[in-house]
Short mmCIF file of C-alpha atoms in Angstrom, two decimals:
data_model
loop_
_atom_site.label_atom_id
_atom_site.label_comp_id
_atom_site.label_asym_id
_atom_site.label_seq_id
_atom_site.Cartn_x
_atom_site.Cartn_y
_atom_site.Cartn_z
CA UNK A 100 -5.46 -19.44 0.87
CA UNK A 101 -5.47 -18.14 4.69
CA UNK A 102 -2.82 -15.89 5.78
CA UNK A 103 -1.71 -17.92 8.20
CA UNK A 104 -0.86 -20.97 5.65
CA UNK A 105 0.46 -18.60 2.98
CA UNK A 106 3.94 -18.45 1.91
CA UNK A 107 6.13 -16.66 -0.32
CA UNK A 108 4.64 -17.38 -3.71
CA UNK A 109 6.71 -16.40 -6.65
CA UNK A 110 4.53 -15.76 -9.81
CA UNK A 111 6.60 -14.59 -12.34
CA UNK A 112 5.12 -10.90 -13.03
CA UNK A 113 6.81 -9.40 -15.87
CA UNK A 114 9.04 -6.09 -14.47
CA UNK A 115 9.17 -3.26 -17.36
CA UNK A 116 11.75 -0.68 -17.65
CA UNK A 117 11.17 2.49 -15.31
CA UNK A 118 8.47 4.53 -16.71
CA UNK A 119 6.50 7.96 -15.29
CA UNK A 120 5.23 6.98 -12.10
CA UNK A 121 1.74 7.12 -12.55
CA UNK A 122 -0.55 8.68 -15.30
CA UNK A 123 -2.98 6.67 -13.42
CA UNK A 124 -2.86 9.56 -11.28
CA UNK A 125 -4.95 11.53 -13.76
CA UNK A 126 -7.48 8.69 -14.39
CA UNK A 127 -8.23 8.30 -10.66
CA UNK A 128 -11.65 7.40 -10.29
CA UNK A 129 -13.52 8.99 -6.82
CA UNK A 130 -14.03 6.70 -4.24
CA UNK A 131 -18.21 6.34 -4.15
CA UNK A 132 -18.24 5.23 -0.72
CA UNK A 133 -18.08 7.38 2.67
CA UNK A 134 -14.57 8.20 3.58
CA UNK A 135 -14.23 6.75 7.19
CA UNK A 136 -12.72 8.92 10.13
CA UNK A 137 -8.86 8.76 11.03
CA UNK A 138 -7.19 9.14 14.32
CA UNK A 139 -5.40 11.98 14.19
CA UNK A 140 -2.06 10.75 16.04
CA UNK A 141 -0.06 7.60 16.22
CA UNK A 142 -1.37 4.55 15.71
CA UNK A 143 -3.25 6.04 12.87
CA UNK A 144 -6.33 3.92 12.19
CA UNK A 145 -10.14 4.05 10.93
CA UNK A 146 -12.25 4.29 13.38
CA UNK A 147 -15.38 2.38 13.08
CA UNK A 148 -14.48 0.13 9.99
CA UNK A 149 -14.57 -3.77 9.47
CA UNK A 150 -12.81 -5.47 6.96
CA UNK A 151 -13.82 -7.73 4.35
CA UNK A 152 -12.04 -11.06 4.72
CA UNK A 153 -12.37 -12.06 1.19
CA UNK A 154 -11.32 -8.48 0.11
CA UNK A 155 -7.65 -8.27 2.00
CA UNK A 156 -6.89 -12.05 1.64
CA UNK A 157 -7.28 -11.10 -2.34
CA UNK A 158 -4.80 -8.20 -1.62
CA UNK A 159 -2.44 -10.46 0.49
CA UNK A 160 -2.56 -12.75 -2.17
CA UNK A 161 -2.00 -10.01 -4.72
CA UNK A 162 1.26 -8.78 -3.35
CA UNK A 163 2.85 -12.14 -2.18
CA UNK A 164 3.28 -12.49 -6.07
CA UNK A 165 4.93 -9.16 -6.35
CA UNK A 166 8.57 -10.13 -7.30
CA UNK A 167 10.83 -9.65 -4.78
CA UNK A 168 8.29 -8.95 -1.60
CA UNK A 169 7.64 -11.23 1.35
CA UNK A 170 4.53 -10.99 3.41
CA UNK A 171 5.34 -11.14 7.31
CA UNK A 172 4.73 -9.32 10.55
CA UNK A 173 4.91 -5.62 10.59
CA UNK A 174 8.53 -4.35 11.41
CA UNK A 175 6.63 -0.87 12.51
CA UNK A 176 3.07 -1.06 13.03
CA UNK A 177 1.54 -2.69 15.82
CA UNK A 178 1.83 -6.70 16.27
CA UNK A 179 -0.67 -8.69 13.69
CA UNK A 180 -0.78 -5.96 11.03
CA UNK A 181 1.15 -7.66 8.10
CA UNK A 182 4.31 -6.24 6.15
CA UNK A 183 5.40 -5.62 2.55
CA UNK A 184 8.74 -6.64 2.46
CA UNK A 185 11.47 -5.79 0.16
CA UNK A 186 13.57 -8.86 0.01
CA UNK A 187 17.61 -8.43 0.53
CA UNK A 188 18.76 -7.78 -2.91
CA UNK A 189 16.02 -6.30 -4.24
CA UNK A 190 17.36 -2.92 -6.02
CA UNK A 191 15.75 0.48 -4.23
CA UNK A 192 15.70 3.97 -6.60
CA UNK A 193 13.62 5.38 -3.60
CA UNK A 194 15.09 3.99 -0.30
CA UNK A 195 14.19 7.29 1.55
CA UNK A 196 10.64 7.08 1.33
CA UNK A 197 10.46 3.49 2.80
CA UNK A 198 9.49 4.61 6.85
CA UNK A 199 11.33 1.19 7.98
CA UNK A 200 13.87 -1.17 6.97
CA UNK A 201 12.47 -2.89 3.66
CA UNK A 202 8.58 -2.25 4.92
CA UNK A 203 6.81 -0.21 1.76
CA UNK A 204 3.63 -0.82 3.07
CA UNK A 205 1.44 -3.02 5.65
CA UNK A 206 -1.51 -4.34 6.20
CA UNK A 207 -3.91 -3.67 9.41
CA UNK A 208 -6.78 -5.57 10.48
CA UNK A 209 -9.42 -3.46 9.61
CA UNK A 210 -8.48 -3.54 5.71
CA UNK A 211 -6.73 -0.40 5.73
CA UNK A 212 -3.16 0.03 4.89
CA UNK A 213 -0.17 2.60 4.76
CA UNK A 214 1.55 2.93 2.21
CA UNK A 215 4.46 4.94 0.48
CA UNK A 216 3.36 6.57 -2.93
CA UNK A 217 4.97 9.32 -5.15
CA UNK A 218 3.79 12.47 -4.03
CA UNK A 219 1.77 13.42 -6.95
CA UNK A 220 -0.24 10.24 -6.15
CA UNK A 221 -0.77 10.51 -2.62
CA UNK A 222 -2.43 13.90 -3.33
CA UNK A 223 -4.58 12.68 -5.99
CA UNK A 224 -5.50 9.49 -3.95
CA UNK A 225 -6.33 11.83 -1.23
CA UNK A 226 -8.83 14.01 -3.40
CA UNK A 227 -10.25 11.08 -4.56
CA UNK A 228 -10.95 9.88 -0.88
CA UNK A 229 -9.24 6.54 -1.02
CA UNK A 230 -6.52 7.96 1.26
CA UNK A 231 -5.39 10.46 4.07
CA UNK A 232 -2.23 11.53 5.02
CA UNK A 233 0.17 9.88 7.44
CA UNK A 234 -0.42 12.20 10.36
CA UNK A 235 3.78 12.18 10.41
CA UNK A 236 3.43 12.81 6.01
CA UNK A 237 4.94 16.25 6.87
CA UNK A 238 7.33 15.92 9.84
CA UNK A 239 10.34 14.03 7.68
CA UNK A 240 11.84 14.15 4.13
CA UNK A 241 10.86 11.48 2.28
CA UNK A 242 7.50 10.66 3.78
CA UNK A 243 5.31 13.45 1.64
CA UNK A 244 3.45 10.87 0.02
CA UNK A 245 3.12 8.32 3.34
CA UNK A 246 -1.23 7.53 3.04
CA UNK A 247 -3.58 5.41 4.87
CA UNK A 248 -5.42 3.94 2.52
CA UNK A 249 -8.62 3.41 3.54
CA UNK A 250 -10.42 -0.28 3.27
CA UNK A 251 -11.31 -1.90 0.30
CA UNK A 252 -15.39 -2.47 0.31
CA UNK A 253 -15.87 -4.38 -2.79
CA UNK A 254 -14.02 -6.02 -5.33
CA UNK A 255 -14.17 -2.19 -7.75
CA UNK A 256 -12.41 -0.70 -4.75
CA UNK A 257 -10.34 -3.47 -4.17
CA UNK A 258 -9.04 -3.26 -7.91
CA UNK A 259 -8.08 0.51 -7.17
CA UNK A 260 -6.18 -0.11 -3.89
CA UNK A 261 -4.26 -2.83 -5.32
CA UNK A 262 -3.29 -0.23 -7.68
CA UNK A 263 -2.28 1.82 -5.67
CA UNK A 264 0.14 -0.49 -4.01
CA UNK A 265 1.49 -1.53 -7.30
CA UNK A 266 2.09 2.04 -7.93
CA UNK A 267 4.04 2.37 -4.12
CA UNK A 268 6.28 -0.84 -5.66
CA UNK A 269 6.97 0.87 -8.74
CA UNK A 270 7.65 4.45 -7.00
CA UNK A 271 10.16 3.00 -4.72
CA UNK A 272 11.58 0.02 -6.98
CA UNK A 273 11.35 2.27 -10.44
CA UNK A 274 10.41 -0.54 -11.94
CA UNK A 275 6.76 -1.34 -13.22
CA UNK A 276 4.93 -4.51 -12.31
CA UNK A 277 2.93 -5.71 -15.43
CA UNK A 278 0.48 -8.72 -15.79
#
């Protein structure tokens, strides 16, 4: 399914009661591939990377079917980078760590994404190289665990960084997406 056709698809995913955000945290695996450079200012992007088209329409496709998120442009990233919507209605434990509006995360062209995560996680992503901090991370309450996430390069990879956004959904949601 291209992005450009795809709508708002609404699998039913079961949603579990709140749980520890992330043991996973623990189990994170290290990222075997070279850890690509960052600007170090606003926009924050990889410099030097290409994406894998198969690779992020898998993770667009992934999180349309997230209950309760919309895919759509960016409400604060730069025009074609795609957004992670929380829909009106949807319940927030974690409002403060969302940088704008209903936007948990996005999606830029080169693969790479930022994303919200529980603190814990963002620092164990980090050390695991699959993600740098938000050169802003530091600079507002609430944003200690804002990450790039760096691009996906094959479907193991891919597996993790869909994680990790499932694990930004639960954080901010405090509920648990399960298959």
């Amino acid at each position: 399914m291209r992005l450009s056709k795809m709508k708002h698809l609404c699998v039913p995913l079961l949603l579990a009661s709140t749980t520890p955000v992330w043991a996973y945290a623990e189990s994170l695996p290290s990222r075997q591939t070279p850890i690509p450079q960052t600007t170090n200012g606003v926009p924050h992007m990889q410099i030097g990377i290409e994406v894998v088209p198969a690779l992020a329409e898998e993770l667009l496709q992934t999180v349309a079917e997230f209950p309760g998120v919309s895919l759509g442009a960016t409400r604060i990233s730069m025009p074609g980078v795609v957004g992670f919507q929380f829909d009106d209605g949807v319940p927030l434990d974690r409002p403060d760590v969302i940088v704008g509006g209903r936007e948990f995360a996005h999606l830029h062209a080169d693969g790479s994404l930022h994303a919200s995560l529980d603190p814990a996680l963002a620092r164990a992503a980090v050390d695991a190289g699959w993600a740098v901090a938000h050169p802003w991370a530091m600079q507002r309450d609430g944003w200690e665990g804002f990450v790039m996430i760096y691009t996906p390069t094959s479907p193991s990879e891919l597996e993790v960084v869909i994680q990790l956004v499932e694990s930004s959904y639960s954080f901010i949601t405090g509920r648990t997406l399960t298959n």
